[in-house]
Amino acid sequence: MSWSQTLRSALESISERRSRSALTVLGILIGIAAVILTVGLGEGAQAKVSSAISSLGTNLLIVTPGSTTTGGVRGGLGSASTLTLADAQVLGNRLDAPSIARVAPVVQRSATLVAGTNNWTAPVVGTTPAYSSVRDRRVVAGQGLTRAEVTTQAHDAVIGSEVAQNLFPGVSPIGQTMVVDGVPFSVVGELNQAGSTASANQDNLALIPISTAESLFGAAGPYADSLSEILLSARSSSAMSAAYQESDDLLLQLHHITNPTQADFTITPQTALLSTASSVSKTLTVLLVGIAAIALLVGGIGVMNIMLVSVSERVREIGLRKALGATPSVVLRQFLFEASLLGLAGGLAGVVLGLGGALALPHLISTSIAISVPAIVGSVGVAAGIGLVFGVYPASRAARLSPIDALRSE
Amino acid sequence: MSTPVSVGHRGGATVAPTLPARRPPAPGGGSPLLELIGVSKTYGVEEAAVHALAGSDLVVTTGEYVAIMGQSGSGKSTLMHILGCLDTPSSGTYLLDGQDVSGMDEAALAWVRNHSIGFVFQQFHLLPRLPAWRNVELPLLYAGRRSRRRRQERAEAALAAVGMGDRLSHRPNQLSGGQQQRVAIARALVTDPAIVLADEPTGNLASDQATEVLAIFEAMHAQGRTVVVITHDPDVAHRAQRLVRIRDGRVLSDEALAR
Ligand SMILES: Nc1ncnc2c1ncn2[C@@H]1O[C@H](COP(=O)(O)OP(=O)(O)OP(=O)(O)O)[C@@H](O)[C@H]1O
Ligand SMILES: [Mg+2]
């Protein structure tokens, strides 16, 4: 019997058992679509977290006052607000710290912002023009902070999109006036949207010149001269560890600390944040893949069931075909074709449904979803494998019976 | 009734390539074609064992027309299945045209079943989902006949030969028992086999239909084919040349019949 004849009889026996074939295809389809969607959701979440973190700034190092070591010598965490503008200046020196590209000292406090009848609470960040490049932010309207504004202690502010929406709904914030702790500021620029991370909302802030901030917050704070943090950017991601080392050495030296374990500051590379967050979302992906694997298994067991029943029902047919001159290999070839065709149909439909779902889902609920090629290949492979093993193995056993034994079977 | 188209010609090469070419019928008897030597068939084990065949010897020569009779359960069908290479003996030897069947592989057995033997089952064994002509076409498919049109023509001719020319597209469940039996006979004849083995081919037929079917077997025998028929009907048995009686899995008597 030729291949095309075998293919035709496989197609015929599929269409003769329409509802059973449809159920088989459905089982495979659901399993595959479930895998594609769940893996896609996991990978999408992972990508979203990574991009949110890298939106904090590329090659970023954050120096905060206080130590993570809990030596008995010093007081509680953060009690030593020891970072100063002088520190920032040294770190910004190319000769002393060749691996550090830019430095942005930060003085930060939460304040109530008032514009007309609107008021809104947001962190007010006193910093230098380097801030936007260190944090990888752009100014989308107006202009950013300038060196001149820092020198002249200008009462100018660059605000995040959330502040703009709440203080100046429906109008352009540029040129408007807002009042911070009773002092009027004019808004000169608006930052791009950067979304929020687990720890901070990147769009809810107002940037002002650091000199202005020191005089604004100075009277109120016990540490008038101290910085909230210093943001550093390394020249490249490969220069991260060198930048870390240089800033650590310089700060220890500036603070006259000989024992590094006694450091009164902490340097956190952003990569550490990234790897923590991505390990969290990897756990999520593993969980989702687990669920998907169970979906595939359940679908696969359904397919096995249908295949087993369908083959054992057809042992008599196999016996008859052998009695009429079919060799075991011809019988097997037909069952192989049937199982492959069902697997192929279910696989294709599952991939189409999974991809369709992956494209449609972000429009329905706010989520990001990735299209995972390994998930597609893996799930189709598993479904095809199940179909073949459970469609072909019982058929091969039946094909080895004598025709009469097969014909007599129930 | 017309002479069946399917048996109208006769080639010398309808036996498996592994077998020697069939010898021409020797005058006064011919050569042994089917040869059972001490063949037993046992189903089950120990106390539950059923000895369906208990050391049967039988020789059928080329071109013979043999009837087999015996009580129900005497082992006739079992014997026939072994002759048709559908089942294997528990012990003893079956020589088909001088060759030991136990030494043949699956592919050779399939070839013999397809090309050399036409088998009519007691229970018909038609595929319920296929129309009559597609059931009859099956052996041609496994014979590797490529032209679908030619296969259909031959299947329809074989059905016409058994008087089923007007039921080509009916499915088995749309046919009477006798009609199904004739479809099964058409399927056995369609490959033009050298050996026809029929297990009660007239059991479900009215007498005029039975006469037609017997005429087909006689025509096939007249063309030199070897025909073995199981029957309970003495009239059917007496159309044959030779009558073998079976009891309890053994050959009880073996007589030539005067016609
Ligand atoms: N698969 C089997 N398992 C167990 N016993 C069997 C099997 N097939 C046949 N037998 C037994 O073997 C014996 C012979 O059976 P067989 O079918 O050859 O009888 P038969 O002569 O054809 O009968 P009938 O005229 O009723 O068709 C019977 O006793 C039967 O019960
Ligand atoms: Mg019987």
Coordinates of N, CA and C in Angstrom, one line a residue, chain A residues 128-320:
Chain A
T128 N 21.6 67.8 41.0 CA 22.4 68.6 40.0 C 21.9 68.1 38.6
P129 N 22.3 68.8 37.6 CA 21.9 68.4 36.2 C 22.3 67.0 35.9
A130 N 23.3 66.4 36.6 CA 23.7 65.1 36.2 C 22.6 64.0 36.5
Y131 N 21.7 64.4 37.4 CA 20.6 63.5 37.8 C 20.0 62.7 36.7
S132 N 19.5 63.5 35.7 CA 18.7 62.8 34.6 C 19.6 61.8 33.8
S133 N 20.9 62.1 33.6 CA 21.7 61.1 32.9 C 22.0 59.9 33.7
V134 N 22.3 60.2 35.0 CA 22.6 59.0 35.9 C 21.4 58.1 36.0
R135 N 20.2 58.7 36.2 CA 19.0 57.9 36.4 C 18.3 57.5 35.1
D136 N 19.0 58.0 33.9 CA 18.5 57.6 32.6 C 17.1 58.2 32.4
R137 N 16.9 59.4 32.8 CA 15.6 60.1 32.5 C 15.8 61.2 31.5
R138 N 14.6 61.5 30.8 CA 14.6 62.5 29.8 C 13.6 63.6 30.2
V139 N 13.9 64.8 29.7 CA 12.9 65.9 29.9 C 12.1 65.9 28.6
V140 N 10.7 65.7 28.8 CA 9.9 65.7 27.6 C 9.2 67.0 27.3
A141 N 9.2 67.9 28.2 CA 8.7 69.3 27.9 C 9.5 70.3 28.7
G142 N 9.7 71.5 28.2 CA 10.5 72.5 28.9 C 11.9 72.1 28.8
Q143 N 12.6 72.3 29.9 CA 14.1 72.0 30.0 C 14.4 71.4 31.3
G144 N 15.6 70.8 31.4 CA 16.1 70.2 32.6 C 16.8 71.2 33.5
L145 N 17.3 70.8 34.7 CA 18.0 71.6 35.6 C 19.3 72.0 34.9
T146 N 19.8 73.2 35.2 CA 21.0 73.7 34.6 C 22.0 74.0 35.7
R147 N 23.3 74.1 35.3 CA 24.4 74.5 36.3 C 24.1 75.9 36.8
A148 N 23.6 76.8 36.0 CA 23.3 78.1 36.4 C 22.3 78.1 37.5
E149 N 21.3 77.3 37.4 CA 20.2 77.3 38.4 C 20.8 76.8 39.7
V150 N 21.7 75.9 39.7 CA 22.4 75.4 40.9 C 23.2 76.5 41.5
T151 N 23.9 77.2 40.7 CA 24.8 78.3 41.2 C 24.0 79.4 41.8
T152 N 22.8 79.8 41.2 CA 22.1 80.9 41.6 C 21.0 80.5 42.6
Q153 N 20.9 79.3 43.0 CA 19.9 78.8 43.9 C 18.5 79.2 43.4
A154 N 18.3 78.9 42.1 CA 17.0 79.3 41.4 C 15.9 78.6 42.0
H155 N 14.7 79.2 42.1 CA 13.5 78.5 42.5 C 12.8 77.9 41.3
D156 N 13.5 77.0 40.6 CA 12.9 76.3 39.5 C 12.8 74.9 39.8
A157 N 11.8 74.2 39.2 CA 11.5 72.8 39.4 C 11.2 72.1 38.1
V158 N 11.7 70.8 38.1 CA 11.4 69.9 37.0 C 10.5 68.8 37.6
I159 N 9.3 68.5 37.1 CA 8.4 67.6 37.8 C 8.1 66.3 37.1
G160 N 7.8 65.3 37.8 CA 7.4 64.0 37.2 C 5.9 64.1 36.7
S161 N 5.6 63.2 35.8 CA 4.3 63.2 35.2 C 3.1 63.1 36.1
E162 N 3.3 62.4 37.2 CA 2.2 62.2 38.2 C 1.9 63.5 38.9
V163 N 3.0 64.2 39.3 CA 2.9 65.5 39.9 C 2.2 66.5 38.9
A164 N 2.6 66.5 37.7 CA 2.0 67.4 36.7 C 0.5 67.1 36.6
Q165 N 0.1 65.9 36.5 CA -1.3 65.5 36.3 C -2.1 66.0 37.5
N166 N -1.5 65.9 38.7 CA -2.3 66.2 39.9 C -2.3 67.7 40.3
L167 N -1.2 68.4 39.9 CA -1.2 69.8 40.2 C -1.8 70.7 39.1
F168 N -1.5 70.2 37.8 CA -2.0 71.0 36.7 C -2.8 70.2 35.7
P169 N -3.9 69.7 36.2 CA -4.7 68.7 35.3 C -5.2 69.4 34.1
G170 N -4.9 68.8 32.9 CA -5.4 69.3 31.7 C -4.6 70.5 31.1
V171 N -3.6 71.1 31.8 CA -2.9 72.2 31.2 C -1.4 71.8 31.2
S172 N -0.6 72.5 30.4 CA 0.8 72.3 30.4 C 1.4 72.9 31.6
P173 N 2.2 72.1 32.4 CA 2.8 72.6 33.6 C 3.9 73.7 33.4
I174 N 4.4 73.7 32.2 CA 5.6 74.6 32.0 C 5.2 76.0 32.2
G175 N 6.0 76.7 33.0 CA 5.8 78.2 33.3 C 4.8 78.4 34.4
Q176 N 4.2 77.3 34.9 CA 3.3 77.5 36.0 C 4.1 77.6 37.3
T177 N 3.3 78.1 38.3 CA 4.0 78.2 39.6 C 3.4 77.2 40.6
M178 N 4.3 76.6 41.5 CA 3.8 75.8 42.5 C 4.5 76.2 43.8
V179 N 3.9 75.9 44.9 CA 4.4 76.4 46.2 C 4.9 75.1 47.0
V180 N 6.2 75.1 47.4 CA 6.8 74.0 48.2 C 7.1 74.6 49.6
D181 N 6.5 74.0 50.6 CA 6.7 74.5 51.9 C 6.7 76.0 52.0
G182 N 5.7 76.6 51.4 CA 5.5 78.1 51.5 C 6.4 78.9 50.5
V183 N 7.3 78.2 49.8 CA 8.2 78.9 48.9 C 7.7 78.7 47.4
P184 N 7.5 79.7 46.6 CA 7.0 79.5 45.3 C 8.2 79.1 44.3
F185 N 7.9 78.1 43.5 CA 8.8 77.6 42.5 C 8.1 77.8 41.1
S186 N 8.9 78.0 40.1 CA 8.3 78.0 38.8 C 8.7 76.7 38.1
V187 N 7.8 76.0 37.4 CA 8.0 74.7 36.8 C 8.6 75.0 35.4
V188 N 9.9 74.4 35.2 CA 10.6 74.7 34.0 C 10.6 73.5 33.1
G189 N 10.3 72.3 33.6 CA 10.4 71.1 32.7 C 9.5 69.9 33.3
E190 N 9.3 69.0 32.4 CA 8.6 67.8 32.9 C 9.4 66.5 32.4
L191 N 9.5 65.5 33.3 CA 10.3 64.3 33.0 C 9.4 63.3 32.2
N192 N 10.1 62.4 31.5 CA 9.4 61.3 30.8 C 8.8 60.4 31.9
Q193 N 7.8 59.6 31.4 CA 7.2 58.6 32.3 C 8.2 57.4 32.4
A194 N 8.4 57.0 33.6 CA 9.3 55.8 33.8 C 8.6 54.7 34.6
G195 N 7.4 54.8 35.0 CA 6.7 53.8 35.7 C 7.2 53.7 37.1
S196 N 6.8 52.6 37.8 CA 7.2 52.5 39.1 C 7.8 51.1 39.4
T197 N 8.7 51.1 40.3 CA 9.3 49.8 40.8 C 8.6 49.4 42.0
A198 N 9.0 48.3 42.6 CA 8.3 47.8 43.8 C 8.6 48.8 44.9
S199 N 9.7 49.5 44.9 CA 10.1 50.4 46.0 C 9.8 51.9 45.8
A200 N 9.7 52.3 44.5 CA 9.5 53.7 44.3 C 8.7 54.0 43.0
N201 N 7.9 55.1 43.1 CA 7.2 55.6 42.0 C 8.0 56.6 41.3
Q202 N 8.5 56.3 40.1 CA 9.5 57.1 39.4 C 8.9 58.4 38.8
D203 N 7.6 58.5 38.8 CA 6.9 59.6 38.2 C 6.4 60.6 39.2
N204 N 6.4 60.2 40.5 CA 5.9 61.1 41.5 C 7.1 61.8 42.2
L205 N 7.7 62.9 41.6 CA 8.8 63.6 42.2 C 8.9 65.0 41.6
A206 N 9.6 65.8 42.3 CA 9.9 67.1 41.8 C 11.4 67.4 42.0
L207 N 12.1 67.7 40.9 CA 13.6 68.0 41.0 C 13.8 69.5 41.2
I208 N 14.6 69.9 42.1 CA 15.0 71.3 42.3 C 16.5 71.4 42.4
P209 N 17.1 72.5 42.2 CA 18.6 72.6 42.3 C 19.0 72.2 43.8
I210 N 20.1 71.5 43.9 CA 20.5 71.0 45.2 C 20.8 72.2 46.2
S211 N 21.3 73.3 45.6 CA 21.6 74.5 46.5 C 20.3 75.0 47.1
T212 N 19.3 75.1 46.3 CA 18.0 75.6 46.7 C 17.4 74.7 47.8
A213 N 17.6 73.3 47.6 CA 17.1 72.4 48.5 C 17.7 72.5 49.8
E214 N 19.1 72.7 49.8 CA 19.8 72.8 51.1 C 19.3 74.0 52.0
S215 N 19.0 75.1 51.3 CA 18.5 76.2 52.1 C 17.1 76.0 52.5
L216 N 16.3 75.3 51.6 CA 14.9 75.1 51.9 C 14.7 74.1 53.0
F217 N 15.5 73.0 53.0 CA 15.3 71.9 54.0 C 16.3 72.2 55.2
G218 N 17.3 73.0 55.0 CA 18.4 73.1 56.0 C 18.0 73.4 57.4
A219 N 17.1 74.4 57.5 CA 16.7 74.9 58.9 C 16.0 73.7 59.6
A220 N 15.2 72.9 58.8 CA 14.4 71.9 59.5 C 15.2 70.7 59.9
G221 N 16.2 70.3 59.1 CA 16.9 69.0 59.3 C 18.0 69.2 60.3
P222 N 18.2 68.1 61.0 CA 19.4 68.1 62.0 C 20.7 68.0 61.3
Y223 N 20.7 67.5 60.1 CA 22.0 67.3 59.4 C 22.0 68.2 58.2
A224 N 22.1 69.5 58.4 CA 21.9 70.5 57.4 C 22.9 70.2 56.2
D225 N 24.1 69.8 56.4 CA 25.0 69.6 55.4 C 25.1 68.2 54.7
S226 N 24.2 67.4 55.1 CA 24.4 66.0 54.7 C 23.4 65.6 53.5
L227 N 23.9 64.7 52.7 CA 23.1 64.2 51.5 C 22.3 63.0 51.9
S228 N 21.2 62.9 51.2 CA 20.4 61.7 51.3 C 21.0 60.5 50.7
E229 N 21.6 60.8 49.5 CA 22.3 59.7 48.8 C 23.1 60.3 47.7
I230 N 24.1 59.6 47.2 CA 24.8 60.0 46.0 C 24.6 59.0 45.0
L231 N 24.2 59.4 43.8 CA 24.0 58.5 42.7 C 25.2 58.6 41.7
L232 N 25.7 57.4 41.4 CA 26.9 57.3 40.5 C 26.5 56.5 39.3
S233 N 27.1 56.9 38.1 CA 27.0 56.0 37.0 C 28.3 55.6 36.6
A234 N 28.5 54.3 36.3 CA 29.8 53.7 35.8 C 29.9 54.0 34.3
R235 N 31.1 54.0 33.8 CA 31.3 54.4 32.4 C 30.6 53.3 31.5
S236 N 30.6 52.1 32.0 CA 29.9 51.0 31.2 C 29.5 49.9 32.2
S237 N 28.7 49.0 31.7 CA 28.3 47.9 32.7 C 29.5 47.1 33.1
S238 N 30.6 47.0 32.2 CA 31.8 46.2 32.6 C 32.6 47.0 33.6
A239 N 32.4 48.3 33.7 CA 33.2 49.1 34.6 C 32.5 49.2 36.0
M240 N 31.4 48.5 36.2 CA 30.6 48.6 37.4 C 31.5 48.2 38.6
S241 N 32.2 47.1 38.6 CA 32.9 46.7 39.8 C 34.1 47.6 40.1
A242 N 34.7 48.1 39.0 CA 35.8 49.1 39.2 C 35.3 50.4 39.8
A243 N 34.1 50.8 39.3 CA 33.5 52.0 39.9 C 33.1 51.8 41.4
Y244 N 32.7 50.6 41.6 CA 32.3 50.3 43.0 C 33.6 50.4 43.9
Q245 N 34.7 49.8 43.4 CA 35.9 49.8 44.2 C 36.5 51.2 44.4
E246 N 36.4 52.0 43.3 CA 37.0 53.3 43.4 C 36.2 54.2 44.4
S247 N 34.8 54.1 44.3 CA 34.0 54.9 45.3 C 34.2 54.4 46.7
D248 N 34.3 53.1 46.9 CA 34.5 52.6 48.2 C 35.8 53.1 48.8
D249 N 36.9 52.9 48.0 CA 38.3 53.4 48.4 C 38.2 54.9 48.8
L250 N 37.7 55.7 47.9 CA 37.7 57.1 48.1 C 36.9 57.5 49.3
L251 N 35.8 56.9 49.5 CA 34.9 57.3 50.6 C 35.6 56.9 51.9
L252 N 36.2 55.7 52.0 CA 36.9 55.3 53.2 C 38.0 56.3 53.5
Q253 N 38.7 56.7 52.5 CA 39.8 57.6 52.7 C 39.3 58.9 53.2
L254 N 38.2 59.5 52.5 CA 37.7 60.8 52.9 C 37.1 60.7 54.3
H255 N 36.6 59.6 54.7 CA 36.0 59.5 56.0 C 37.0 59.0 57.1
H256 N 38.2 58.9 56.7 CA 39.3 58.4 57.6 C 38.9 57.1 58.3
I257 N 38.5 56.2 57.5 CA 38.2 54.8 58.0 C 39.2 53.9 57.5
T258 N 39.9 53.1 58.4 CA 40.9 52.2 58.0 C 40.3 50.8 57.8
N259 N 39.4 50.5 58.6 CA 38.8 49.1 58.6 C 37.5 49.2 57.7
P260 N 37.5 48.5 56.5 CA 36.4 48.6 55.6 C 35.1 48.1 56.3
T261 N 35.2 47.2 57.3 CA 34.0 46.7 57.9 C 33.3 47.8 58.8
Q262 N 34.0 48.9 59.0 CA 33.5 49.9 59.9 C 32.9 51.1 59.0
A263 N 32.8 50.8 57.7 CA 32.3 51.9 56.8 C 31.0 52.5 57.3
D264 N 30.9 53.8 57.1 CA 29.7 54.5 57.5 C 28.8 54.9 56.3
F265 N 29.0 54.1 55.3 CA 28.1 54.3 54.1 C 27.9 52.9 53.4
T266 N 27.0 52.9 52.6 CA 26.7 51.6 51.9 C 26.6 51.9 50.4
I267 N 27.3 51.1 49.6 CA 27.2 51.2 48.1 C 26.4 50.0 47.6
T268 N 25.3 50.3 46.9 CA 24.4 49.3 46.3 C 24.5 49.4 44.8
P269 N 25.1 48.4 44.1 CA 25.0 48.4 42.7 C 23.6 48.0 42.2
Q270 N 23.2 48.7 41.1 CA 21.8 48.4 40.7 C 21.7 47.0 40.2
T271 N 22.8 46.3 39.7 CA 22.7 44.9 39.3 C 22.3 44.0 40.4
A272 N 22.6 44.4 41.7 CA 22.2 43.6 42.8 C 20.7 43.6 42.9
L273 N 20.1 44.8 42.7 CA 18.7 44.9 42.7 C 18.1 44.1 41.6
L274 N 18.7 44.2 40.4 CA 18.2 43.5 39.2 C 18.2 42.0 39.4
S275 N 19.3 41.5 40.0 CA 19.3 40.0 40.2 C 18.4 39.6 41.2
T276 N 18.1 40.4 42.3 CA 17.1 40.0 43.3 C 15.8 39.9 42.6
A277 N 15.4 41.0 41.9 CA 14.1 41.1 41.3 C 13.9 40.0 40.2
S278 N 15.0 39.7 39.5 CA 14.8 38.7 38.4 C 14.8 37.3 39.0
S279 N 15.4 37.1 40.1 CA 15.2 35.8 40.7 C 13.8 35.6 41.3
V280 N 13.2 36.7 41.7 CA 11.8 36.6 42.1 C 10.9 36.3 41.0
S281 N 11.2 37.0 39.8 CA 10.3 36.7 38.7 C 10.6 35.3 38.1
K282 N 11.8 34.9 38.3 CA 12.1 33.5 37.8 C 11.4 32.5 38.6
T283 N 11.2 32.7 39.8 CA 10.4 31.8 40.7 C 9.0 31.8 40.2
L284 N 8.5 33.0 39.8 CA 7.2 33.1 39.2 C 7.1 32.3 38.0
T285 N 8.1 32.4 37.1 CA 8.0 31.7 35.8 C 8.0 30.2 36.1
V286 N 8.9 29.7 37.0 CA 8.9 28.3 37.4 C 7.5 27.8 37.8
L287 N 6.9 28.6 38.6 CA 5.6 28.3 39.1 C 4.6 28.2 38.0
L288 N 4.6 29.2 37.1 CA 3.7 29.1 35.9 C 4.0 28.0 35.0
V289 N 5.3 27.7 34.8 CA 5.6 26.5 34.0 C 5.1 25.3 34.6
G290 N 5.2 25.2 35.9 CA 4.7 24.0 36.6 C 3.2 23.8 36.3
I291 N 2.5 25.0 36.4 CA 1.0 24.9 36.2 C 0.8 24.5 34.7
A292 N 1.6 25.0 33.8 CA 1.4 24.7 32.4 C 1.7 23.2 32.2
A293 N 2.7 22.7 32.9 CA 3.1 21.3 32.7 C 2.0 20.4 33.1
I294 N 1.3 20.9 34.2 CA 0.1 20.1 34.7 C -1.0 20.1 33.7
A295 N -1.2 21.3 33.1 CA -2.2 21.4 32.1 C -1.9 20.5 30.9
L296 N -0.6 20.5 30.5 CA -0.2 19.6 29.4 C -0.4 18.1 29.8
L297 N -0.1 17.8 31.0 CA -0.2 16.4 31.5 C -1.6 16.0 31.4
V298 N -2.5 16.9 31.9 CA -3.9 16.5 32.0 C -4.5 16.3 30.5
G299 N -4.1 17.3 29.7 CA -4.5 17.2 28.3 C -3.9 15.9 27.7
G300 N -2.6 15.6 28.0 CA -2.0 14.4 27.5 C -2.7 13.1 28.0
I301 N -3.1 13.1 29.2 CA -3.8 11.9 29.7 C -5.1 11.7 29.0
G302 N -5.8 12.8 28.7 CA -7.0 12.8 27.9 C -6.7 12.2 26.5
V303 N -5.6 12.6 25.9 CA -5.3 12.1 24.6 C -4.9 10.6 24.7
M304 N -4.1 10.3 25.7 CA -3.8 8.9 25.9 C -5.1 8.0 25.9
N305 N -6.0 8.5 26.8 CA -7.2 7.7 27.0 C -8.0 7.5 25.7
I306 N -8.1 8.6 25.0 CA -8.9 8.5 23.7 C -8.2 7.6 22.7
M307 N -6.9 7.7 22.7 CA -6.1 6.9 21.7 C -6.2 5.4 22.1
L308 N -6.0 5.1 23.4 CA -6.0 3.7 23.9 C -7.3 3.1 23.6
V309 N -8.4 3.8 23.9 CA -9.8 3.3 23.7 C -9.9 3.1 22.2
S310 N -9.5 4.1 21.4 CA -9.8 4.0 20.0 C -9.0 2.8 19.3
V311 N -7.8 2.6 19.8 CA -7.0 1.5 19.2 C -7.5 0.2 19.7
S312 N -7.9 0.0 21.0 CA -8.3 -1.3 21.4 C -9.7 -1.6 20.8
E313 N -10.5 -0.6 20.5 CA -11.7 -0.9 19.7 C -11.4 -1.4 18.3
R314 N -10.2 -1.0 17.9 CA -9.9 -1.3 16.5 C -9.0 -2.5 16.3
V315 N -8.8 -3.3 17.4 CA -8.0 -4.5 17.2 C -8.6 -5.4 16.2
R316 N -9.9 -5.6 16.2 CA -10.6 -6.4 15.2 C -10.3 -6.0 13.8
E317 N -10.4 -4.7 13.7 CA -10.1 -4.1 12.3 C -8.7 -4.4 11.9
I318 N -7.7 -4.3 12.9 CA -6.4 -4.6 12.6 C -6.2 -6.1 12.1
G319 N -6.9 -7.0 12.9 CA -6.9 -8.4 12.5 C -7.5 -8.6 11.1
L320 N -8.6 -8.0 10.8 CA -9.1 -8.2 9.5 C -8.2 -7.7 8.4

